[in-house]
Each structure stands twice: as structure tokens, then as C-alpha cells.
CSV table of C-alpha atoms and ligand atoms in Angstrom, one decimal:
chain,number,residue,atom,x,y,z
A,1,MET,CA,106.4,96.3,122.8
A,2,ALA,CA,106.3,95.2,119.3
A,3,THR,CA,107.4,91.8,118.7
A,4,LEU,CA,109.0,90.2,115.6
A,5,LEU,CA,108.8,86.5,115.2
A,6,LEU,CA,111.7,85.0,113.0
A,7,LEU,CA,111.2,81.6,111.5
A,8,PRO,CA,114.8,80.9,109.9
A,9,GLY,CA,113.5,77.6,108.7
A,10,ASP,CA,116.0,75.5,106.2
A,11,GLY,CA,118.9,75.8,104.0
A,12,ILE,CA,120.1,79.5,103.6
A,13,GLY,CA,117.1,80.6,106.0
A,14,PRO,CA,119.2,80.8,109.0
A,15,GLU,CA,122.0,82.5,107.3
A,16,VAL,CA,119.8,85.3,105.8
A,17,CYS,CA,117.9,85.7,109.0
A,18,ALA,CA,121.2,86.1,111.0
A,19,GLU,CA,121.7,89.3,109.1
A,20,VAL,CA,118.1,90.5,109.7
A,21,ARG,CA,118.7,90.1,113.5
A,22,ARG,CA,121.9,92.1,113.3
A,23,VAL,CA,120.2,94.9,111.2
A,24,ALA,CA,117.0,94.8,113.6
A,25,ALA,CA,119.6,95.5,116.9
A,26,VAL,CA,121.0,98.5,115.3
A,27,LEU,CA,117.9,99.9,113.5
A,28,THR,CA,115.1,99.0,116.0
A,29,PRO,CA,116.6,98.3,119.3
A,30,ASP,CA,113.5,98.3,121.2
A,31,LEU,CA,111.9,95.7,118.9
A,32,THR,CA,111.5,92.2,120.5
A,33,VAL,CA,112.8,89.6,118.2
A,34,LYS,CA,111.8,86.1,119.1
A,35,GLU,CA,112.9,82.9,117.0
A,36,LYS,CA,110.8,79.5,116.6
A,37,ILE,CA,111.6,76.3,114.6
A,38,TYR,CA,109.7,75.8,111.5
A,39,GLY,CA,109.9,73.8,108.3
A,40,GLY,CA,112.1,70.6,107.7
A,41,VAL,CA,114.1,71.2,110.7
A,42,SER,CA,111.0,71.1,112.5
A,43,TYR,CA,109.6,68.1,110.9
A,44,ASP,CA,113.0,66.3,111.8
A,45,ALA,CA,112.8,67.4,115.4
A,46,HIS,CA,108.8,67.3,116.1
A,47,GLY,CA,107.5,65.3,113.0
A,48,THR,CA,105.6,68.3,111.6
A,49,PRO,CA,106.8,71.5,109.9
A,50,LEU,CA,104.6,73.5,111.9
A,51,THR,CA,104.0,72.9,115.7
A,52,ASP,CA,101.4,74.2,117.6
A,53,ASP,CA,103.8,76.3,119.9
A,54,THR,CA,105.3,77.9,116.4
A,55,LEU,CA,101.8,78.7,115.3
A,56,ASN,CA,100.7,80.2,118.6
A,57,ALA,CA,103.8,82.6,118.6
A,58,ALA,CA,103.1,83.6,115.0
A,59,LEU,CA,99.4,84.4,115.7
A,60,GLY,CA,100.5,86.4,118.8
A,61,ALA,CA,103.4,88.2,117.1
A,62,ASP,CA,103.1,91.7,115.3
A,63,ALA,CA,104.9,90.5,112.2
A,64,VAL,CA,106.4,87.1,111.2
A,65,LEU,CA,109.6,86.9,109.1
A,66,MET,CA,110.4,83.6,107.4
A,67,GLY,CA,113.7,82.7,106.0
A,68,ALA,CA,112.9,79.7,103.6
A,69,VAL,CA,111.8,76.2,104.1
A,70,GLY,CA,112.4,72.9,101.9
A,71,GLY,CA,115.3,70.8,100.4
A,72,PRO,CA,115.8,67.6,98.9
A,73,GLN,CA,116.2,65.7,102.2
A,74,TRP,CA,112.4,66.1,102.8
A,75,ALA,CA,111.3,65.0,99.3
A,76,ASP,CA,110.0,61.6,100.7
A,77,ALA,CA,108.2,62.8,103.6
A,78,PRO,CA,104.4,62.4,103.7
A,79,ARG,CA,103.0,65.1,101.6
A,80,ASP,CA,101.1,66.8,104.3
A,81,LYS,CA,104.2,66.8,106.4
A,82,ARG,CA,106.5,68.4,103.9
A,83,PRO,CA,108.0,71.8,104.7
A,84,GLU,CA,106.1,73.3,102.0
A,85,ALA,CA,102.8,72.1,103.3
A,86,GLY,CA,103.9,73.8,106.6
A,87,LEU,CA,104.0,77.3,104.7
A,88,LEU,CA,100.6,76.7,103.2
A,89,ALA,CA,99.2,75.7,106.5
A,90,LEU,CA,100.7,79.1,108.2
A,91,ARG,CA,99.4,81.2,105.4
A,92,LYS,CA,95.9,79.7,105.9
A,93,ALA,CA,96.1,80.0,109.7
A,94,MET,CA,97.2,83.5,109.7
A,95,ASN,CA,94.4,84.2,107.0
A,96,VAL,CA,97.0,86.5,105.0
A,97,TYR,CA,94.9,86.8,101.8
A,98,ALA,CA,96.9,89.8,100.3
A,99,ASN,CA,100.4,89.0,99.1
A,100,LEU,CA,102.3,92.1,98.0
A,101,ARG,CA,105.2,91.5,95.8
A,102,PRO,CA,107.0,94.6,94.7
A,103,ALA,CA,109.2,94.8,91.7
A,104,TYR,CA,111.6,97.6,92.3
A,105,CYS,CA,114.7,98.4,90.4
A,106,PHE,CA,117.8,99.5,92.4
A,107,GLU,CA,119.5,102.0,90.0
A,108,ALA,CA,123.1,100.2,90.7
A,109,LEU,CA,121.4,97.0,89.4
A,110,ALA,CA,119.7,98.3,86.2
A,111,ASP,CA,122.2,96.5,84.2
A,112,ALA,CA,121.7,93.2,85.8
A,113,SER,CA,118.0,93.1,84.2
A,114,SER,CA,117.4,90.6,81.3
A,115,LEU,CA,115.6,93.8,79.7
A,116,LYS,CA,117.3,96.7,78.4
A,117,SER,CA,118.3,98.9,81.3
A,118,GLU,CA,116.2,101.9,79.9
A,119,LEU,CA,113.1,99.7,80.3
A,120,VAL,CA,113.8,98.9,84.0
A,121,SER,CA,115.5,101.9,85.4
A,122,GLY,CA,113.2,103.7,87.9
A,123,LEU,CA,110.8,100.8,87.7
A,124,ASP,CA,108.6,100.4,90.7
A,125,LEU,CA,105.5,98.4,90.5
A,126,ILE,CA,103.9,96.2,93.0
A,127,PHE,CA,101.7,93.1,92.7
A,128,VAL,CA,98.6,92.5,95.1
A,129,ARG,CA,98.1,88.6,94.6
A,130,GLU,CA,94.9,87.0,96.2
A,131,LEU,CA,96.6,84.1,98.4
A,132,VAL,CA,94.1,82.1,100.1
A,133,GLY,CA,91.6,81.3,97.3
A,134,GLY,CA,91.1,80.3,93.8
A,135,VAL,CA,92.1,77.3,92.0
A,136,TYR,CA,95.0,76.6,94.5
A,137,PHE,CA,92.3,75.7,97.3
A,138,GLY,CA,89.0,75.3,95.2
A,139,GLN,CA,87.2,72.1,95.6
A,140,PRO,CA,86.4,69.7,94.1
A,141,ARG,CA,90.0,68.8,93.0
A,142,GLY,CA,91.3,65.4,92.3
A,143,ILE,CA,92.6,62.7,89.7
A,144,GLU,CA,90.0,60.0,89.0
A,145,ASP,CA,90.2,56.8,87.0
A,146,LEU,CA,88.0,56.8,83.9
A,147,GLY,CA,88.2,52.9,83.9
A,148,ASP,CA,89.6,52.8,80.3
A,149,GLY,CA,93.0,53.4,81.2
A,150,GLN,CA,92.5,57.1,81.1
A,151,LYS,CA,92.5,59.4,84.1
A,152,ARG,CA,90.9,62.9,84.4
A,153,GLY,CA,92.7,65.7,86.5
A,154,PHE,CA,90.7,68.5,87.5
A,155,ASP,CA,90.6,71.6,89.9
A,156,THR,CA,88.2,74.2,90.7
A,157,GLN,CA,88.8,78.0,90.2
A,158,THR,CA,86.3,80.0,92.4
A,159,TYR,CA,86.2,83.2,94.1
A,160,THR,CA,83.2,84.9,96.0
A,161,THR,CA,82.5,88.7,96.0
A,162,ALA,CA,84.1,89.1,99.6
A,163,GLU,CA,87.2,87.3,98.4
A,164,ILE,CA,87.6,89.7,95.6
A,165,GLU,CA,86.7,92.8,97.4
A,166,ARG,CA,89.2,92.4,100.3
A,167,ALA,CA,92.0,91.7,97.7
A,168,GLY,CA,90.9,95.0,95.7
A,169,ARG,CA,90.6,97.0,98.8
A,170,VAL,CA,94.3,96.2,99.7
A,171,ALA,CA,95.1,97.4,96.0
A,172,PHE,CA,93.3,100.8,96.2
A,173,GLU,CA,94.6,101.6,99.4
A,174,LEU,CA,98.2,100.7,98.3
A,175,ALA,CA,97.8,103.1,95.2
A,176,ARG,CA,96.7,105.9,97.0
A,177,GLY,CA,99.9,106.1,98.8
A,178,ARG,CA,101.7,105.6,95.5
A,179,ARG,CA,100.9,106.7,92.0
A,180,ASN,CA,97.2,106.1,92.2
A,181,LYS,CA,96.9,103.6,89.6
A,182,VAL,CA,95.3,100.2,89.8
A,183,HIS,CA,95.6,97.8,86.9
A,184,SER,CA,93.0,94.5,87.6
A,185,ALA,CA,94.1,91.4,85.7
A,186,GLU,CA,91.8,88.5,84.9
A,187,LYS,CA,90.4,86.4,82.1
A,188,SER,CA,87.1,87.8,81.9
A,189,ASN,CA,86.7,87.0,78.3
A,190,VAL,CA,86.9,83.4,78.8
A,191,MET,CA,86.2,82.6,82.5
A,192,GLU,CA,83.1,83.1,84.7
A,193,SER,CA,85.3,83.6,87.7
A,194,GLY,CA,87.2,86.3,85.8
A,195,LEU,CA,83.9,87.9,84.8
A,196,LEU,CA,82.9,88.3,88.3
A,197,TRP,CA,86.3,89.4,89.3
A,198,LYS,CA,86.1,92.3,87.0
A,199,GLN,CA,82.5,93.1,87.9
A,200,VAL,CA,83.3,93.3,91.8
A,201,ILE,CA,86.4,95.5,91.2
A,202,THR,CA,84.3,97.7,89.0
A,203,ASP,CA,81.7,98.0,91.7
A,204,LEU,CA,84.2,98.5,94.6
A,205,HIS,CA,85.9,101.1,92.6
A,206,LYS,CA,82.7,102.9,91.7
A,207,ARG,CA,81.7,102.9,95.4
A,208,GLU,CA,84.6,103.6,97.3
A,209,TYR,CA,87.8,104.4,95.3
A,210,ALA,CA,86.8,106.7,92.5
A,211,ASP,CA,89.5,108.9,93.1
A,212,VAL,CA,91.9,106.1,91.9
A,213,GLU,CA,92.5,105.4,88.3
A,214,LEU,CA,91.5,101.9,87.3
A,215,GLU,CA,92.1,100.1,84.4
A,216,HIS,CA,91.0,96.3,83.6
A,217,ILE,CA,93.6,94.3,81.5
A,218,LEU,CA,93.6,90.7,80.5
A,219,ALA,CA,96.2,88.5,82.2
A,220,ASP,CA,97.7,87.3,78.8
A,221,ASN,CA,98.1,91.0,77.8
A,222,CYS,CA,99.5,91.9,81.3
A,223,ALA,CA,102.1,89.4,80.7
A,224,MET,CA,103.3,90.8,77.5
A,225,GLN,CA,103.0,94.4,78.8
A,226,LEU,CA,105.2,93.5,81.7
A,227,VAL,CA,108.2,92.6,79.3
A,228,ARG,CA,107.4,95.1,76.7
A,229,ALA,CA,106.8,98.6,78.9
A,230,PRO,CA,106.8,97.5,82.6
A,231,LYS,CA,107.1,101.1,83.9
A,232,GLN,CA,103.3,101.8,82.8
A,233,PHE,CA,102.4,99.9,85.8
A,234,ASP,CA,101.8,101.1,89.6
A,235,VAL,CA,99.5,98.4,91.4
A,236,ILE,CA,98.4,95.3,89.9
A,237,VAL,CA,95.9,93.1,91.3
A,238,THR,CA,94.8,89.6,90.5
A,239,ASP,CA,94.2,86.0,91.6
A,240,ASN,CA,96.2,83.5,93.2
A,241,LEU,CA,97.2,81.7,90.0
A,242,PHE,CA,98.0,84.6,87.7
A,243,GLY,CA,99.5,86.3,90.6
A,244,ASP,CA,101.9,83.5,91.0
A,245,ILE,CA,103.0,83.5,87.5
A,246,LEU,CA,102.9,87.4,86.7
A,247,SER,CA,104.7,88.3,89.7
A,248,ASP,CA,107.4,85.8,89.2
A,249,ALA,CA,108.0,87.2,85.8
A,250,ALA,CA,108.1,90.8,87.0
A,251,ALA,CA,110.3,90.2,90.0
A,252,MET,CA,113.0,88.7,87.6
A,253,LEU,CA,112.9,92.0,85.8
A,254,THR,CA,114.9,93.5,88.6
A,255,GLY,CA,117.8,91.1,88.8
A,256,SER,CA,118.5,88.4,91.3
A,257,LEU,CA,116.2,86.3,93.2
A,258,GLY,CA,118.4,87.1,96.3
A,259,MET,CA,117.0,90.7,96.2
A,260,LEU,CA,113.2,90.2,96.1
A,261,PRO,CA,111.1,90.5,99.3
A,262,SER,CA,107.6,89.9,99.8
A,263,ALA,CA,104.6,90.6,102.3
A,264,ALA,CA,101.3,88.7,102.9
A,265,LEU,CA,98.7,90.7,104.6
A,266,GLY,CA,95.4,89.8,106.4
A,267,ASP,CA,93.0,92.2,108.0
A,268,PRO,CA,94.1,95.4,109.8
A,269,GLY,CA,95.7,94.8,113.0
A,270,LYS,CA,96.4,91.1,112.4
A,271,PRO,CA,100.2,90.1,112.1
A,272,GLY,CA,101.7,90.0,108.4
A,273,LEU,CA,104.0,87.2,107.2
A,274,TYR,CA,107.0,88.4,105.6
A,275,GLU,CA,109.4,86.3,103.4
A,276,PRO,CA,112.2,86.5,100.6
A,277,ILE,CA,110.6,85.0,97.6
A,278,HIS,CA,113.6,82.9,97.2
A,279,GLY,CA,113.5,79.2,98.4
A,280,SER,CA,116.3,77.3,100.8
A,281,ALA,CA,119.0,77.1,98.1
A,282,PRO,CA,120.5,74.0,99.2
A,283,ASP,CA,123.2,74.5,96.5
A,284,ILE,CA,124.8,77.2,98.4
A,285,ALA,CA,123.5,76.6,101.8
A,286,GLY,CA,125.8,76.6,104.9
A,287,LYS,CA,128.7,78.3,102.4
A,288,GLY,CA,128.1,81.9,103.5
A,289,LEU,CA,127.2,82.7,99.7
A,290,ALA,CA,123.6,83.8,100.2
A,291,ASN,CA,122.6,87.4,99.3
A,292,PRO,CA,120.7,88.5,102.5
A,293,LEU,CA,119.2,91.5,100.9
A,294,ALA,CA,115.8,89.7,99.9
A,295,ALA,CA,115.4,88.9,103.9
A,296,ILE,CA,116.5,92.3,104.8
A,297,LEU,CA,114.1,94.1,102.6
A,298,SER,CA,111.4,91.8,103.7
A,299,PHE,CA,112.1,93.1,107.1
A,300,GLU,CA,112.0,96.6,105.5
A,301,MET,CA,108.3,95.6,104.5
A,302,ALA,CA,107.5,94.4,108.0
A,303,LEU,CA,108.7,97.6,109.4
A,304,ARG,CA,106.1,99.6,106.9
A,305,TRP,CA,103.2,97.3,106.7
A,306,SER,CA,102.8,95.6,110.2
A,307,LEU,CA,105.1,97.4,112.7
A,308,ASN,CA,104.2,101.2,111.8
A,309,ARG,CA,107.8,102.2,111.4
A,310,THR,CA,107.9,104.3,108.3
A,311,ALA,CA,110.8,106.1,109.1
A,312,GLU,CA,113.2,103.2,110.0
A,313,ALA,CA,111.8,101.5,106.8
A,314,ASP,CA,112.9,104.6,104.8
A,315,ARG,CA,116.3,104.5,106.4
A,316,LEU,CA,116.7,100.7,105.6
A,317,THR,CA,115.9,101.3,102.0
A,318,ALA,CA,118.3,104.1,101.7
A,319,ALA,CA,121.0,102.0,103.6
A,320,VAL,CA,120.5,99.1,100.9
A,321,ASN,CA,120.8,101.6,98.3
A,322,ALA,CA,124.0,103.1,99.5
A,323,ALA,CA,125.5,99.7,99.9
A,324,LEU,CA,124.6,98.8,96.5
A,325,ASN,CA,126.0,102.1,95.1
A,326,GLY,CA,129.0,101.7,97.0
A,327,GLY,CA,129.5,98.6,95.1
A,328,ALA,CA,128.8,95.8,97.5
A,329,ARG,CA,127.8,92.7,95.6
A,330,THR,CA,127.3,89.0,96.7
A,331,ARG,CA,128.2,86.3,94.1
A,332,ASP,CA,124.6,86.3,92.5
A,333,LEU,CA,125.0,89.9,91.9
A,334,GLY,CA,128.4,89.3,90.1
A,335,GLY,CA,130.6,90.1,93.3
A,336,ALA,CA,132.4,88.0,96.0
A,337,LEU,CA,130.9,89.4,99.4
A,338,THR,CA,129.8,86.6,101.7
A,339,THR,CA,126.6,87.0,103.5
A,340,ALA,CA,128.1,88.6,106.6
A,341,GLN,CA,129.9,91.1,104.6
A,342,MET,CA,126.8,92.3,102.8
A,343,GLY,CA,125.2,92.4,105.9
A,344,ASP,CA,128.2,94.5,107.2
A,345,ALA,CA,127.8,97.0,104.2
A,346,VAL,CA,124.2,97.6,105.4
A,347,LEU,CA,125.0,98.1,108.8
A,348,ALA,CA,127.9,100.5,107.7
A,349,ALA,CA,125.6,102.5,105.5
A,350,LEU,CA,123.0,102.6,108.4
B,401,LIG,P1,115.7,78.3,95.5
B,401,LIG,O1,115.3,79.8,95.2
B,401,LIG,O2,116.0,77.8,96.7
B,401,LIG,O3,117.1,78.5,94.5
B,401,LIG,C1,117.1,78.9,93.0
B,401,LIG,C2,118.6,79.2,92.6
B,401,LIG,O4,118.7,80.7,93.1
B,401,LIG,C3,119.5,78.6,93.0
B,401,LIG,O5,120.4,78.5,92.2
B,401,LIG,C4,120.0,79.3,94.3
B,401,LIG,O6,121.4,79.2,94.7
B,401,LIG,C5,119.9,80.8,94.1
B,401,LIG,N1,119.2,81.5,95.1
B,401,LIG,C6,118.0,81.7,95.7
B,401,LIG,N2,118.2,82.6,96.8
B,401,LIG,C7,119.4,83.2,96.7
B,401,LIG,C8,120.1,84.1,97.5
B,401,LIG,N3,119.5,84.8,98.6
B,401,LIG,N4,121.3,84.6,97.1
B,401,LIG,C9,122.1,83.9,96.3
B,401,LIG,N5,121.4,82.9,95.4
B,401,LIG,C10,120.3,82.6,95.7
B,401,LIG,O7,114.8,77.6,94.5
B,401,LIG,P2,114.8,76.0,94.3
B,401,LIG,O8,116.4,75.5,94.0
B,401,LIG,O9,113.8,75.8,93.2
B,401,LIG,O10,114.2,75.3,95.6
B,401,LIG,C11,114.8,74.9,96.6
B,401,LIG,C12,114.0,74.4,97.8
B,401,LIG,O11,113.4,75.8,98.4
B,401,LIG,C13,112.9,73.4,97.5
B,401,LIG,O12,112.8,72.6,98.5
B,401,LIG,C14,111.8,74.3,97.3
B,401,LIG,O13,110.6,73.6,97.6
B,401,LIG,C15,112.0,75.3,98.3
B,401,LIG,N6,111.3,76.7,98.2
B,401,LIG,C16,110.9,77.0,99.1
B,401,LIG,C17,110.3,78.6,99.1
B,401,LIG,C18,109.9,79.3,100.4
B,401,LIG,O14,110.3,79.0,101.5
B,401,LIG,N7,108.9,80.4,100.4
B,401,LIG,C19,110.1,79.1,97.7
B,401,LIG,C20,110.7,78.5,96.8
B,401,LIG,C21,111.2,77.5,96.9
């Protein structure tokens, strides 16, 4: 029987994960849902944000759904023991190299966008961001003393053929199930790693995915096009750094942070890591004000990408749509529903 591991974590994490539990109980009663300690609460209890017990449970599950980690109370924890370090360690250990971040506009929320509603109405694009390589992990890195009162900070942007190919493959496969179009974003005009990125994607396309439409786009132009005419995009594949920035901008086109799910996938057959893109929201934690839809939609992605339950995923998307069309709104969406009441609205629609 399939297992979903919940890692509620810190702040609003436990509140939004509680709603995922309720939805799972109704939608997929045969799914085994387990829970483990993780993040700042784990540091307090065990001196580490990611215990071996939690890591082993994650590696043995079919899908892992995380709430959020972090908060001001752990600001002074040693750098390698901070909740956020536990998150990077989990991603690395699970080898989830492709980060899928959709920007999807729910019709009922088209007016909540910072762009004109006609620009975002019907928007449905998805980023594939390379997640475990590039400048966030490249060596050497550091801050060195130049001895004359000056210092030099440096990082290394590095990609291998294999790292680019596996991210590209995820993007082309995704596109085949969507509108069959991939944009590959890099800075091949000024970066060697960007040039290699472009060559590898071009070769992979020619060799295995000639049926998919491919367009190369410079990352700066991609930023501009995302706010000018975002509906031209279907799948965008890009590196860790550009993906971090561009996907945040794209995600916000669709409204609140409380609406946005994500998935991190590794090799086929390995568990995926699913998480709302928001943080632990210490300002509203414990007050029942958090919007649980980002977490619930992360569960929807887990059903689709790791648990092979497409029909249930479709039912859940429809239920969220119906709840929003019926006027269900938490405070971040301009309404007054509590976290549990938003969960009730989704359950009623289910
Ligand atoms: P945040 O995402 O926690 O909050 C930003 C703002 O959005 C806050 O005003 C918050 O109230 C609001 N918000 C976030 N999620 C919401 C939801 N579901 N419903 C309604 N409102 C919501 O970002 P932050 O304040 O910059 O970071 C707080 C902590 O979270 C920090 O410790 C940070 O390191 C951590 N963080 C963790 C993750 C993660 O776990 N993946 C991601 C980002 C930040």
C-alpha cells in the first residue's frame, strides 16, 4: 500500500498539513499517511533539523509532503543546524533534481493578480528548475581576505552534461502531456555554463524529443516576457539560480503565496518531495489564519506525480476550483475563513 510521509515542520506547517490529512482521509482512504518530526521543532527536540529516523522514513515513502520550516527562534542556531539546512539536506539526500513549480490561474482569483486580469486569465505554465546543482552547490565558494582591508566573495556556477540532460528530459516529458512547448532559459550570451546548457538541450531535443516545440530564450528576456505576456509559455526549463528567481515572479502572477504548490522530483520510481512554496509565516502561526490550499494543491501534485492517482488529483483540482468559485476565501485572499473552514469548503466540494 502506498505511503505518504507528512513533515509538518514549523509555524503554520502543522496547521496546513492537518487539512491535507483531512482531505487525504476522504479522497484516498487507502493511502497510509505517516508523520515525522522535522525542522526547528526537531532541532529543539533532537539537536538536528533532520534526524536519521526522519530521513529514512522519507527515503522509504512513496511521496513526502512538507509543511514549512524555520522561524525567528532558530535565527541563532549553528548554520548547519538551522531548519533551512535540514531542507537542503533532505533535497540532496532524496536527489530530487527537478523542481516543478506551476503558475496556474484559478478563474475566481484572476482579479487578485498584480497584472491585468486578461493577461493572467487562463494562465497555465510550469517551471522545471534544476534543484541540486549550479551556483548554489558549486565549488569553490567562499569569502577570502585580500589582506588590504578588502575581501573577495565568490561562488562557482557549474553544470555537467548529465545534470542538464536529466532536467531537460523532465521538461520535454511534461510538455508532451501538456501543450507540447518548451522554453529553455539561460544566459548563453555571457556565460560558459549557459552555452553548454543551450548545446545540451539542443542535442537532447534533436535526439529524443523532436516532436516537442523548443525555443531558447535568454533568462533576462524570459523575465520580461513573463510580466508582458505570460500565456505564451507552457513549460520553462532553467537552472537553479534563474529558476529560483523567475519561478517566484511567475508564481506571484497568480495571486497569493498561500495558493502555490511545488514538487521536487528525482529519478522515476523514487519518492518526490512536495511542499507549498510559502514559509512558516511566523506572523500568523497558531492563529488559524493560514490558507491551506498551497499544501492541499501540493498533495494534488503528489497524487499526480508520485502516487499514480490522476483521477483523484483531477477530483481535488475540481474541488478547489469549486470552493473558490463558491466564494471560499481565507484572509490572504480577501476573505475571513479560517484554515479549517477553507478545508471544510474543499471537503464539501469533494
Ligand atoms: P513566509 O512565506 O513564511 O511569509 C511571507 C508572508 O506571506 C507573511 O506575511 C505570511 O503571513 C504570508 N503567508 C505565507 N504563507 C501563507 C499562507 N499559507 N496563508 C496566508 N498567508 C501566508 O516567508 P518569510 O516570512 O520570509 O519567512 C518565514 C520563515 O519561513 C523564515 O524562517 C524562512 O526561512 C522560512 N521559509 C521556509 C520555506 C520552506 O519551508 N520551504 C520557504 C520560505 C521561507
